[in-house]
Amino acid sequence: MSDEMIRVTYRIECPGSVEAMAEKIASDQSTGTFTALPGETDAVRKRCAARVERIMPLEPAAYPGFPTDVPGPYNRADAVIAFPIEAIGTDIAALMTVAIGGVFAASGLTGVRVMDIDLPPSWACHPGPQFGIAGSRRLMGVAEGPMIASIIKPSLGLTPEETAEVVAELCAAGVDFIKDDEKMMNPGYAPLEARVDAIMPVIEAHAQKTGKRVMYAFGISSADPDRMMRNHDYVAAHGGNAAVVNINSIGHGGMSFLRKRSQLCLHAHRNGWDILTRHPALGLEFRAYQKIWRLLGVDQFQINGIAAKYWEPDDSFVKSFHDVMTPIFSEADRPLPVVCSGQWGGQAVETFERTGRTLDLMYLGGGGIHGHPMGATAGVRAIRQAWDAAAAGLSLDEMARDHPELRASLDKWG
């Protein structure tokens, strides 16, 4: 019997004893139930019972996270509960069922959130990224510096031929990476195969002319794994090297199925994660959530950015960035962090400083490139100039003095 443990940190809130609630969760999610059992012997408990290892008290909450008629205050603490590997093994479905899914059904809680999952060495059996940071750089031909990326705009509505025209413009502008919007999968007005047929010749022509092969990530997601693999195979057969994968929509099983067979660099879009995390008393912290997808094989991970156009605060983005850049078992299991959502270059210096002064990232501009007052080429140049300023320790205004593209973007947006 292995003595390896899976340790899950829960943020628990309840009107009663947090310690007693943690013990209840450990019991309910392993060998116990609502009453004493003759079969729950010491041998069974030693083999499979979860145990509370640590309680870290937090300030009580004045108001409950979940609706309740029980008056406060509502006691809060982070509790580390250890599950024996014998009880869960290395299967992700078992982990999600035993250590995560059932916890939210416990009675007496006014809040519970999974803050972290600490996995033992046996979990290194999962494939992890096929390409990750180093492979993404190699495929894009970017040996150093940030990888500058864009997205097709408008995100919906363009025909394959119109999309190819935008791709040609972005290639000429000097981007390293272009992607389908996550909403673009297989719509009737622009089916995937037609997009591949229109776009890949543009990518190839640019590579023949300049020696630079821009990475294009096609949206291949489908709830049907066989259909998703047919999409994957069509992209790969026509010279593509990347795919956008809506990870929450295809699920853990779909991602596992894809990764085992994939020849493409898998660019993960996490749409739907907000359902799991936006309420602070419920769901999953990104630190816990992202580990599972990394083990399943995500190569590039979108994580929003500074001053994003969505709800997520800057501090949350910074934590997410450091989470994906922290090895689980080795440096090779780190995906390329993709900084996105309303990025135009004005956030480059702060992003550089707050993410540990690293250039190991993809910087994805959509409107910040297409909406530049001097055109898309100037939009790409302005973003590169902003990152050159960050790396050189200059302010954006200092760099903009003799860089009109950056000056124009600052005048418009910042």
mmCIF file of C-alpha atoms in Angstrom:
data_model
loop_
_atom_site.group_PDB
_atom_site.id
_atom_site.type_symbol
_atom_site.label_atom_id
_atom_site.label_comp_id
_atom_site.label_asym_id
_atom_site.label_seq_id
_atom_site.Cartn_x
_atom_site.Cartn_y
_atom_site.Cartn_z
ATOM 1 C CA MET A 1 0.000 0.000 0.000
ATOM 2 C CA SER A 2 1.362 3.430 -0.989
ATOM 3 C CA ASP A 3 1.638 6.187 1.606
ATOM 4 C CA GLU A 4 1.195 8.902 -1.042
ATOM 5 C CA MET A 5 -1.501 11.452 -0.297
ATOM 6 C CA ILE A 6 -3.552 13.872 -2.384
ATOM 7 C CA ARG A 7 -3.935 17.072 -0.386
ATOM 8 C CA VAL A 8 -6.787 19.439 -1.136
ATOM 9 C CA THR A 9 -7.102 22.868 0.451
ATOM 10 C CA TYR A 10 -10.700 23.988 0.996
ATOM 11 C CA ARG A 11 -11.836 27.447 2.083
ATOM 12 C CA ILE A 12 -14.695 26.568 4.424
ATOM 13 C CA GLU A 13 -17.358 28.925 5.763
ATOM 14 C CA CYS A 14 -20.072 27.886 8.208
ATOM 15 C CA PRO A 15 -21.972 29.289 11.219
ATOM 16 C CA GLY A 16 -20.626 26.527 13.478
ATOM 17 C CA SER A 17 -17.218 24.954 14.037
ATOM 18 C CA VAL A 18 -14.979 24.979 10.958
ATOM 19 C CA GLU A 19 -12.917 22.179 12.517
ATOM 20 C CA ALA A 20 -16.005 19.985 12.895
ATOM 21 C CA MET A 21 -17.101 20.790 9.323
ATOM 22 C CA ALA A 22 -13.657 19.839 7.966
ATOM 23 C CA GLU A 23 -13.845 16.522 9.811
ATOM 24 C CA LYS A 24 -17.345 15.961 8.408
ATOM 25 C CA ILE A 25 -16.111 16.602 4.843
ATOM 26 C CA ALA A 26 -13.158 14.246 5.307
ATOM 27 C CA SER A 27 -15.491 11.539 6.606
ATOM 28 C CA ASP A 28 -18.319 12.039 4.093
ATOM 29 C CA GLN A 29 -15.918 12.029 1.132
ATOM 30 C CA SER A 30 -14.140 8.847 2.172
ATOM 31 C CA THR A 31 -15.230 6.022 4.468
ATOM 32 C CA GLY A 32 -17.925 7.592 6.648
ATOM 33 C CA THR A 33 -21.611 8.461 6.359
ATOM 34 C CA PHE A 34 -24.343 9.885 8.625
ATOM 35 C CA THR A 35 -24.166 7.000 11.126
ATOM 36 C CA ALA A 36 -21.681 4.501 12.526
ATOM 37 C CA LEU A 37 -20.974 1.547 10.242
ATOM 38 C CA PRO A 38 -19.879 -1.937 11.247
ATOM 39 C CA GLY A 39 -17.735 -2.152 8.091
ATOM 40 C CA GLU A 40 -15.741 1.004 8.833
ATOM 41 C CA THR A 41 -12.985 -0.839 10.642
ATOM 42 C CA ASP A 42 -9.610 0.526 11.657
ATOM 43 C CA ALA A 43 -8.090 -1.324 8.694
ATOM 44 C CA VAL A 44 -10.541 0.311 6.270
ATOM 45 C CA ARG A 45 -9.928 3.759 7.753
ATOM 46 C CA LYS A 46 -6.166 3.321 7.588
ATOM 47 C CA ARG A 47 -6.405 2.332 3.944
ATOM 48 C CA CYS A 48 -8.944 4.831 2.616
ATOM 49 C CA ALA A 49 -10.112 7.426 5.149
ATOM 50 C CA ALA A 50 -9.331 11.075 4.450
ATOM 51 C CA ARG A 51 -7.918 13.079 7.327
ATOM 52 C CA VAL A 52 -7.758 16.733 8.269
ATOM 53 C CA GLU A 53 -4.112 17.765 8.441
ATOM 54 C CA ARG A 54 -4.250 21.481 9.051
ATOM 55 C CA ILE A 55 -6.705 24.287 9.827
ATOM 56 C CA MET A 56 -5.695 27.888 9.041
ATOM 57 C CA PRO A 57 -8.254 30.297 10.574
ATOM 58 C CA LEU A 58 -9.470 33.344 8.645
ATOM 59 C CA GLU A 59 -11.511 36.362 9.677
ATOM 60 C CA PRO A 60 -15.232 35.536 10.065
ATOM 61 C CA ALA A 61 -17.671 36.833 7.447
ATOM 62 C CA ALA A 62 -20.494 39.159 8.429
ATOM 63 C CA TYR A 63 -22.748 37.814 5.667
ATOM 64 C CA PRO A 64 -23.104 34.232 4.405
ATOM 65 C CA GLY A 65 -21.774 33.171 1.020
ATOM 66 C CA PHE A 66 -24.791 30.875 0.488
ATOM 67 C CA PRO A 67 -28.353 31.875 1.483
ATOM 68 C CA THR A 68 -29.221 30.733 5.025
ATOM 69 C CA ASP A 69 -31.609 31.563 7.847
ATOM 70 C CA VAL A 70 -28.936 30.771 10.439
ATOM 71 C CA PRO A 71 -27.550 33.993 11.949
ATOM 72 C CA GLY A 72 -23.842 34.848 11.748
ATOM 73 C CA PRO A 73 -21.048 35.460 12.248
ATOM 74 C CA TYR A 74 -19.897 32.888 9.700
ATOM 75 C CA ASN A 75 -16.639 31.257 10.657
ATOM 76 C CA ARG A 76 -14.002 30.782 7.963
ATOM 77 C CA ALA A 77 -10.766 28.821 7.596
ATOM 78 C CA ASP A 78 -8.612 27.087 5.029
ATOM 79 C CA ALA A 79 -8.522 23.358 5.758
ATOM 80 C CA VAL A 80 -6.069 20.889 4.240
ATOM 81 C CA ILE A 81 -7.603 17.425 3.866
ATOM 82 C CA ALA A 82 -5.428 14.512 2.762
ATOM 83 C CA PHE A 83 -6.873 11.652 0.703
ATOM 84 C CA PRO A 84 -4.907 8.389 0.442
ATOM 85 C CA ILE A 85 -3.818 7.556 -3.085
ATOM 86 C CA GLU A 86 -5.330 4.107 -2.461
ATOM 87 C CA ALA A 87 -8.784 5.715 -2.390
ATOM 88 C CA ILE A 88 -8.477 7.816 -5.556
ATOM 89 C CA GLY A 89 -5.594 6.528 -7.639
ATOM 90 C CA THR A 90 -4.417 8.694 -10.521
ATOM 91 C CA ASP A 91 -7.706 9.048 -12.399
ATOM 92 C CA ILE A 92 -8.944 12.616 -12.867
ATOM 93 C CA ALA A 93 -12.609 11.582 -12.830
ATOM 94 C CA ALA A 94 -12.041 9.917 -9.445
ATOM 95 C CA LEU A 95 -10.309 13.028 -8.111
ATOM 96 C CA MET A 96 -13.132 15.277 -9.299
ATOM 97 C CA THR A 97 -15.762 12.972 -7.781
ATOM 98 C CA VAL A 98 -14.176 12.126 -4.443
ATOM 99 C CA ALA A 99 -12.213 15.226 -3.491
ATOM 100 C CA ILE A 100 -14.115 17.996 -5.272
ATOM 101 C CA GLY A 101 -17.598 17.300 -6.642
ATOM 102 C CA GLY A 102 -19.278 15.912 -3.560
ATOM 103 C CA VAL A 103 -17.889 18.510 -1.161
ATOM 104 C CA PHE A 104 -20.269 21.197 -2.412
ATOM 105 C CA ALA A 105 -23.283 19.110 -1.352
ATOM 106 C CA ALA A 106 -22.358 19.062 2.350
ATOM 107 C CA SER A 107 -25.071 20.457 4.621
ATOM 108 C CA GLY A 108 -24.280 23.239 7.072
ATOM 109 C CA LEU A 109 -21.920 25.124 4.774
ATOM 110 C CA THR A 110 -22.386 28.775 3.875
ATOM 111 C CA GLY A 111 -19.343 28.676 1.607
ATOM 112 C CA VAL A 112 -16.756 26.246 0.258
ATOM 113 C CA ARG A 113 -14.067 26.816 -2.364
ATOM 114 C CA VAL A 114 -11.271 24.551 -3.581
ATOM 115 C CA MET A 115 -8.120 26.625 -3.201
ATOM 116 C CA ASP A 116 -5.380 24.183 -4.216
ATOM 117 C CA ILE A 117 -4.625 20.565 -5.011
ATOM 118 C CA ASP A 118 -1.246 19.104 -4.055
ATOM 119 C CA LEU A 119 -0.642 15.972 -6.102
ATOM 120 C CA PRO A 120 1.874 13.210 -5.276
ATOM 121 C CA PRO A 121 4.620 12.010 -7.692
ATOM 122 C CA SER A 122 2.484 9.162 -9.041
ATOM 123 C CA TRP A 123 0.330 11.802 -10.792
ATOM 124 C CA ALA A 124 3.222 12.591 -13.116
ATOM 125 C CA CYS A 125 1.830 9.689 -15.187
ATOM 126 C CA HIS A 126 -0.343 12.190 -17.077
ATOM 127 C CA PRO A 127 1.129 13.411 -20.389
ATOM 128 C CA GLY A 128 1.268 17.148 -19.734
ATOM 129 C CA PRO A 129 2.082 19.637 -22.514
ATOM 130 C CA GLN A 130 3.442 18.202 -25.758
ATOM 131 C CA PHE A 131 4.991 21.546 -26.752
ATOM 132 C CA GLY A 132 4.667 24.005 -23.866
ATOM 133 C CA ILE A 133 6.875 27.099 -23.776
ATOM 134 C CA ALA A 134 9.927 25.753 -25.601
ATOM 135 C CA GLY A 135 7.900 23.985 -28.295
ATOM 136 C CA SER A 136 5.727 27.042 -28.885
ATOM 137 C CA ARG A 137 8.840 29.150 -29.406
ATOM 138 C CA ARG A 138 10.277 26.595 -31.821
ATOM 139 C CA LEU A 139 7.086 26.312 -33.878
ATOM 140 C CA MET A 140 6.779 30.105 -34.129
ATOM 141 C CA GLY A 141 10.480 30.676 -34.727
ATOM 142 C CA VAL A 142 10.712 33.103 -31.795
ATOM 143 C CA ALA A 143 13.900 32.328 -29.892
ATOM 144 C CA GLU A 144 13.546 35.161 -27.389
ATOM 145 C CA GLY A 145 11.209 37.951 -26.370
ATOM 146 C CA PRO A 146 7.410 37.866 -26.089
ATOM 147 C CA MET A 147 5.390 36.144 -28.791
ATOM 148 C CA ILE A 148 3.108 38.758 -30.338
ATOM 149 C CA ALA A 149 -0.277 37.403 -31.337
ATOM 150 C CA SER A 150 -3.613 38.494 -32.721
ATOM 151 C CA ILE A 151 -7.124 37.200 -33.202
ATOM 152 C CA ILE A 152 -9.438 37.419 -36.177
ATOM 153 C CA LYS A 153 -11.773 40.403 -35.849
ATOM 154 C CA PRO A 154 -14.707 40.590 -36.126
ATOM 155 C CA SER A 155 -14.815 37.340 -34.204
ATOM 156 C CA LEU A 156 -17.955 36.152 -35.997
ATOM 157 C CA GLY A 157 -19.367 36.849 -39.411
ATOM 158 C CA LEU A 158 -16.411 36.741 -41.794
ATOM 159 C CA THR A 159 -16.444 34.250 -44.672
ATOM 160 C CA PRO A 160 -13.383 32.030 -45.172
ATOM 161 C CA GLU A 161 -12.167 34.321 -47.970
ATOM 162 C CA GLU A 162 -12.617 37.447 -45.842
ATOM 163 C CA THR A 163 -10.821 35.727 -42.980
ATOM 164 C CA ALA A 164 -7.902 34.863 -45.255
ATOM 165 C CA GLU A 165 -7.588 38.540 -46.182
ATOM 166 C CA VAL A 166 -7.280 39.465 -42.497
ATOM 167 C CA VAL A 167 -4.711 36.677 -42.017
ATOM 168 C CA ALA A 168 -2.629 38.037 -44.894
ATOM 169 C CA GLU A 169 -2.704 41.500 -43.341
ATOM 170 C CA LEU A 170 -1.658 40.184 -39.931
ATOM 171 C CA CYS A 171 1.150 38.070 -41.397
ATOM 172 C CA ALA A 172 2.465 41.098 -43.253
ATOM 173 C CA ALA A 173 2.174 43.123 -40.041
ATOM 174 C CA GLY A 174 4.655 40.782 -38.356
ATOM 175 C CA VAL A 175 2.678 38.761 -35.823
ATOM 176 C CA ASP A 176 3.962 35.412 -34.576
ATOM 177 C CA PHE A 177 0.562 33.819 -33.944
ATOM 178 C CA ILE A 178 -3.047 34.202 -35.080
ATOM 179 C CA LYS A 179 -6.072 32.394 -33.695
ATOM 180 C CA ASP A 180 -9.715 31.775 -34.340
ATOM 181 C CA ASP A 181 -11.931 33.342 -31.717
ATOM 182 C CA GLU A 182 -13.138 30.738 -29.226
ATOM 183 C CA LYS A 183 -16.681 31.220 -30.587
ATOM 184 C CA MET A 184 -15.480 30.147 -34.039
ATOM 185 C CA MET A 185 -15.793 26.401 -34.404
ATOM 186 C CA ASN A 186 -17.841 25.154 -37.359
ATOM 187 C CA PRO A 187 -20.489 27.786 -38.259
ATOM 188 C CA GLY A 188 -22.486 27.409 -41.455
ATOM 189 C CA TYR A 189 -21.124 30.597 -43.053
ATOM 190 C CA ALA A 190 -17.474 29.597 -42.421
ATOM 191 C CA PRO A 191 -17.036 25.839 -41.860
ATOM 192 C CA LEU A 192 -13.719 24.703 -40.435
ATOM 193 C CA GLU A 193 -12.580 22.879 -43.559
ATOM 194 C CA ALA A 194 -13.321 25.912 -45.738
ATOM 195 C CA ARG A 195 -11.362 28.145 -43.341
ATOM 196 C CA VAL A 196 -8.395 25.778 -43.435
ATOM 197 C CA ASP A 197 -8.536 25.689 -47.240
ATOM 198 C CA ALA A 198 -8.545 29.495 -47.416
ATOM 199 C CA ILE A 199 -6.062 30.304 -44.656
ATOM 200 C CA MET A 200 -3.281 27.736 -44.978
ATOM 201 C CA PRO A 201 -2.231 28.861 -48.485
ATOM 202 C CA VAL A 202 -1.810 32.376 -47.069
ATOM 203 C CA ILE A 203 0.335 31.052 -44.216
ATOM 204 C CA GLU A 204 2.405 29.003 -46.671
ATOM 205 C CA ALA A 205 2.858 31.881 -49.134
ATOM 206 C CA HIS A 206 4.070 34.155 -46.348
ATOM 207 C CA ALA A 207 6.518 31.482 -45.172
ATOM 208 C CA GLN A 208 7.853 31.019 -48.701
ATOM 209 C CA LYS A 209 8.281 34.769 -49.139
ATOM 210 C CA THR A 210 9.796 35.648 -45.760
ATOM 211 C CA GLY A 211 10.958 32.420 -44.104
ATOM 212 C CA LYS A 212 8.570 33.157 -41.226
ATOM 213 C CA ARG A 213 5.827 30.579 -40.629
ATOM 214 C CA VAL A 214 3.120 32.263 -38.579
ATOM 215 C CA MET A 215 1.312 29.856 -36.249
ATOM 216 C CA TYR A 216 -2.442 29.772 -36.863
ATOM 217 C CA ALA A 217 -4.677 28.070 -34.284
ATOM 218 C CA PHE A 218 -7.958 26.782 -35.697
ATOM 219 C CA GLY A 219 -10.996 26.202 -33.491
ATOM 220 C CA ILE A 220 -11.525 22.433 -33.549
ATOM 221 C CA SER A 221 -13.662 21.950 -30.411
ATOM 222 C CA SER A 222 -16.600 19.555 -30.457
ATOM 223 C CA ALA A 223 -18.495 17.647 -27.779
ATOM 224 C CA ASP A 224 -18.047 14.590 -30.021
ATOM 225 C CA PRO A 225 -14.415 13.442 -29.605
ATOM 226 C CA ASP A 226 -14.468 11.661 -32.965
ATOM 227 C CA ARG A 227 -15.634 14.837 -34.719
ATOM 228 C CA MET A 228 -12.983 16.836 -32.876
ATOM 229 C CA MET A 229 -10.294 14.410 -34.048
ATOM 230 C CA ARG A 230 -11.539 14.668 -37.645
ATOM 231 C CA ASN A 231 -11.197 18.435 -37.294
ATOM 232 C CA HIS A 232 -7.705 17.989 -35.851
ATOM 233 C CA ASP A 233 -6.690 15.650 -38.651
ATOM 234 C CA TYR A 234 -7.885 18.043 -41.358
ATOM 235 C CA VAL A 235 -5.841 20.897 -39.883
ATOM 236 C CA ALA A 236 -2.740 18.723 -39.532
ATOM 237 C CA ALA A 237 -3.076 17.238 -43.036
ATOM 238 C CA HIS A 238 -3.131 20.733 -44.538
ATOM 239 C CA GLY A 239 -0.007 21.958 -42.770
ATOM 240 C CA GLY A 240 -1.511 23.503 -39.659
ATOM 241 C CA ASN A 241 0.322 23.221 -36.365
ATOM 242 C CA ALA A 242 -2.071 24.598 -33.719
ATOM 243 C CA ALA A 243 -5.648 24.417 -32.494
ATOM 244 C CA VAL A 244 -7.878 26.421 -30.157
ATOM 245 C CA VAL A 245 -9.532 24.120 -27.637
ATOM 246 C CA ASN A 246 -12.461 25.239 -25.468
ATOM 247 C CA ILE A 247 -11.445 23.082 -22.544
ATOM 248 C CA ASN A 248 -14.564 23.380 -20.377
ATOM 249 C CA SER A 249 -16.805 22.634 -23.355
ATOM 250 C CA ILE A 250 -15.002 19.436 -24.393
ATOM 251 C CA GLY A 251 -14.391 18.262 -20.800
ATOM 252 C CA HIS A 252 -11.599 16.276 -19.209
ATOM 253 C CA GLY A 253 -12.374 13.164 -21.239
ATOM 254 C CA GLY A 254 -12.388 15.070 -24.505
ATOM 255 C CA MET A 255 -9.064 16.705 -23.689
ATOM 256 C CA SER A 256 -7.518 13.374 -22.737
ATOM 257 C CA PHE A 257 -8.780 11.795 -25.973
ATOM 258 C CA LEU A 258 -7.371 14.668 -28.036
ATOM 259 C CA ARG A 259 -3.981 14.929 -26.331
ATOM 260 C CA LYS A 260 -3.179 11.234 -26.789
ATOM 261 C CA ARG A 261 -3.601 11.579 -30.551
ATOM 262 C CA SER A 262 -2.656 15.209 -31.169
ATOM 263 C CA GLN A 263 0.006 16.496 -33.538
ATOM 264 C CA LEU A 264 -1.006 20.105 -32.909
ATOM 265 C CA CYS A 265 -0.010 22.684 -30.325
ATOM 266 C CA LEU A 266 -3.111 22.980 -28.109
ATOM 267 C CA HIS A 267 -4.124 26.525 -27.221
ATOM 268 C CA ALA A 268 -6.589 26.420 -24.312
ATOM 269 C CA HIS A 269 -9.436 28.877 -23.927
ATOM 270 C CA ARG A 270 -11.013 28.639 -20.482
ATOM 271 C CA ASN A 271 -14.457 30.155 -21.259
ATOM 272 C CA GLY A 272 -16.824 28.877 -18.596
ATOM 273 C CA TRP A 273 -14.234 29.025 -15.834
ATOM 274 C CA ASP A 274 -15.995 32.145 -14.565
ATOM 275 C CA ILE A 275 -19.035 30.007 -13.715
ATOM 276 C CA LEU A 276 -16.792 27.997 -11.403
ATOM 277 C CA THR A 277 -14.942 30.864 -9.769
ATOM 278 C CA ARG A 278 -16.692 34.234 -9.877
ATOM 279 C CA HIS A 279 -18.444 33.851 -6.514
ATOM 280 C CA PRO A 280 -15.699 34.039 -3.843
ATOM 281 C CA ALA A 281 -17.494 31.586 -1.529
ATOM 282 C CA LEU A 282 -17.932 28.906 -4.180
ATOM 283 C CA GLY A 283 -16.103 27.002 -6.889
ATOM 284 C CA LEU A 284 -12.438 26.590 -7.718
ATOM 285 C CA GLU A 285 -9.455 28.867 -7.396
ATOM 286 C CA PHE A 286 -7.498 29.005 -10.661
ATOM 287 C CA ARG A 287 -4.453 27.534 -8.891
ATOM 288 C CA ALA A 288 -6.338 24.263 -8.419
ATOM 289 C CA TYR A 289 -8.254 24.329 -11.701
ATOM 290 C CA GLN A 290 -5.275 24.876 -14.001
ATOM 291 C CA LYS A 291 -3.220 21.972 -12.664
ATOM 292 C CA ILE A 292 -5.682 19.419 -14.036
ATOM 293 C CA TRP A 293 -5.704 20.922 -17.540
ATOM 294 C CA ARG A 294 -1.933 21.148 -17.582
ATOM 295 C CA LEU A 295 -1.599 17.486 -16.699
ATOM 296 C CA LEU A 296 -4.084 16.674 -19.467
ATOM 297 C CA GLY A 297 -1.893 18.405 -22.040
ATOM 298 C CA VAL A 298 -2.586 22.129 -22.489
ATOM 299 C CA ASP A 299 0.339 23.759 -24.362
ATOM 300 C CA GLN A 300 -0.802 27.392 -24.221
ATOM 301 C CA PHE A 301 -3.183 28.802 -21.596
ATOM 302 C CA GLN A 302 -5.217 32.007 -21.934
ATOM 303 C CA ILE A 303 -5.370 33.793 -18.566
ATOM 304 C CA ASN A 304 -6.628 37.364 -19.242
ATOM 305 C CA GLY A 305 -4.320 40.300 -18.481
ATOM 306 C CA ILE A 306 -3.750 43.638 -16.776
ATOM 307 C CA ALA A 307 -6.731 46.001 -17.189
ATOM 308 C CA ALA A 308 -8.683 43.246 -18.934
ATOM 309 C CA LYS A 309 -11.993 44.033 -20.574
ATOM 310 C CA TYR A 310 -13.704 41.413 -18.390
ATOM 311 C CA TRP A 311 -14.475 41.293 -14.663
ATOM 312 C CA GLU A 312 -11.247 39.715 -13.411
ATOM 313 C CA PRO A 313 -9.093 42.005 -11.204
ATOM 314 C CA ASP A 314 -5.417 42.553 -12.014
ATOM 315 C CA ASP A 315 -4.294 40.701 -8.878
ATOM 316 C CA SER A 316 -6.204 37.611 -10.016
ATOM 317 C CA PHE A 317 -4.449 37.688 -13.400
ATOM 318 C CA VAL A 318 -1.052 38.039 -11.732
ATOM 319 C CA LYS A 319 -1.747 35.031 -9.506
ATOM 320 C CA SER A 320 -2.939 33.042 -12.521
ATOM 321 C CA PHE A 321 0.252 33.879 -14.411
ATOM 322 C CA HIS A 322 2.459 32.691 -11.571
ATOM 323 C CA ASP A 323 0.293 29.584 -11.150
ATOM 324 C CA VAL A 324 0.805 28.402 -14.738
ATOM 325 C CA MET A 325 4.515 29.247 -14.576
ATOM 326 C CA THR A 326 5.053 27.170 -11.424
ATOM 327 C CA PRO A 327 6.080 23.571 -12.219
ATOM 328 C CA ILE A 328 3.876 20.772 -10.906
ATOM 329 C CA PHE A 329 6.504 18.063 -11.324
ATOM 330 C CA SER A 330 9.019 19.582 -13.782
ATOM 331 C CA GLU A 331 9.723 22.682 -15.877
ATOM 332 C CA ALA A 332 8.377 20.795 -18.905
ATOM 333 C CA ASP A 333 4.821 20.746 -17.528
ATOM 334 C CA ARG A 334 4.503 24.538 -17.779
ATOM 335 C CA PRO A 335 2.251 25.812 -20.588
ATOM 336 C CA LEU A 336 2.919 29.089 -22.384
ATOM 337 C CA PRO A 337 0.929 31.805 -20.565
ATOM 338 C CA VAL A 338 -1.240 33.804 -22.963
ATOM 339 C CA VAL A 339 -1.904 37.387 -21.833
ATOM 340 C CA CYS A 340 -5.135 38.547 -23.445
ATOM 341 C CA SER A 341 -8.435 40.413 -23.131
ATOM 342 C CA GLY A 342 -8.261 44.066 -24.135
ATOM 343 C CA GLN A 343 -4.470 44.194 -24.480
ATOM 344 C CA TRP A 344 -2.965 46.908 -26.667
ATOM 345 C CA GLY A 345 0.545 47.566 -25.385
ATOM 346 C CA GLY A 346 -0.349 50.076 -22.703
ATOM 347 C CA GLN A 347 -0.281 47.236 -20.175
ATOM 348 C CA ALA A 348 3.113 45.849 -21.267
ATOM 349 C CA VAL A 349 5.338 47.553 -18.690
ATOM 350 C CA GLU A 350 3.096 46.679 -15.735
ATOM 351 C CA THR A 351 2.662 43.139 -17.036
ATOM 352 C CA PHE A 352 6.446 42.734 -17.303
ATOM 353 C CA GLU A 353 7.050 44.017 -13.784
ATOM 354 C CA ARG A 354 4.254 42.089 -12.084
ATOM 355 C CA THR A 355 4.922 38.742 -13.755
ATOM 356 C CA GLY A 356 8.540 38.510 -12.615
ATOM 357 C CA ARG A 357 10.118 40.421 -15.531
ATOM 358 C CA THR A 358 9.739 37.440 -17.831
ATOM 359 C CA LEU A 359 9.386 37.479 -21.604
ATOM 360 C CA ASP A 360 8.168 33.870 -21.717
ATOM 361 C CA LEU A 361 4.640 34.777 -22.677
ATOM 362 C CA MET A 362 2.294 35.290 -25.598
ATOM 363 C CA TYR A 363 0.781 38.773 -25.785
ATOM 364 C CA LEU A 364 -2.538 38.624 -27.629
ATOM 365 C CA GLY A 365 -4.016 41.796 -29.087
ATOM 366 C CA GLY A 366 -7.312 41.823 -30.928
ATOM 367 C CA GLY A 367 -8.862 45.275 -31.046
ATOM 368 C CA GLY A 368 -5.529 46.643 -29.844
ATOM 369 C CA ILE A 369 -4.065 45.664 -33.237
ATOM 370 C CA HIS A 370 -7.041 45.896 -35.624
ATOM 371 C CA GLY A 371 -8.278 49.133 -34.040
ATOM 372 C CA HIS A 372 -4.989 51.046 -34.166
ATOM 373 C CA PRO A 373 -5.569 54.451 -35.849
ATOM 374 C CA MET A 374 -2.690 53.822 -38.288
ATOM 375 C CA GLY A 375 -3.789 50.271 -39.180
ATOM 376 C CA ALA A 376 -2.988 46.733 -38.095
ATOM 377 C CA THR A 377 0.705 46.871 -39.034
ATOM 378 C CA ALA A 378 1.135 49.898 -36.813
ATOM 379 C CA GLY A 379 -0.837 48.087 -34.103
ATOM 380 C CA VAL A 380 1.658 45.218 -34.090
ATOM 381 C CA ARG A 381 4.612 47.633 -34.137
ATOM 382 C CA ALA A 382 3.163 49.605 -31.236
ATOM 383 C CA ILE A 383 2.861 46.460 -29.116
ATOM 384 C CA ARG A 384 6.433 45.408 -29.936
ATOM 385 C CA GLN A 385 7.629 48.908 -29.077
ATOM 386 C CA ALA A 386 5.787 48.730 -25.744
ATOM 387 C CA TRP A 387 7.482 45.432 -24.899
ATOM 388 C CA ASP A 388 10.864 46.795 -25.997
ATOM 389 C CA ALA A 389 10.271 49.629 -23.529
ATOM 390 C CA ALA A 390 9.412 47.195 -20.754
ATOM 391 C CA ALA A 391 12.532 45.078 -21.337
ATOM 392 C CA ALA A 392 14.734 48.206 -21.511
ATOM 393 C CA GLY A 393 13.326 49.699 -18.315
ATOM 394 C CA LEU A 394 11.767 52.664 -20.113
ATOM 395 C CA SER A 395 8.346 54.177 -19.648
ATOM 396 C CA LEU A 396 5.905 54.049 -22.538
ATOM 397 C CA ASP A 397 6.047 57.831 -22.898
ATOM 398 C CA GLU A 398 9.840 57.702 -23.159
ATOM 399 C CA MET A 399 9.667 55.065 -25.886
ATOM 400 C CA ALA A 400 6.866 56.896 -27.699
ATOM 401 C CA ARG A 401 8.963 60.042 -28.213
ATOM 402 C CA ASP A 402 10.501 58.598 -31.366
ATOM 403 C CA HIS A 403 8.062 55.750 -32.102
ATOM 404 C CA PRO A 404 4.934 57.189 -33.762
ATOM 405 C CA GLU A 405 3.015 53.884 -33.703
ATOM 406 C CA LEU A 406 3.234 53.653 -29.910
ATOM 407 C CA ARG A 407 2.509 57.376 -29.615
ATOM 408 C CA ALA A 408 -0.681 56.951 -31.645
ATOM 409 C CA SER A 409 -1.872 54.040 -29.498
ATOM 410 C CA LEU A 410 -1.183 55.976 -26.293
ATOM 411 C CA ASP A 411 -3.081 58.965 -27.666
ATOM 412 C CA LYS A 412 -6.073 56.760 -28.519
ATOM 413 C CA TRP A 413 -6.249 54.405 -25.545
ATOM 414 C CA GLY A 414 -4.117 55.567 -22.714
#
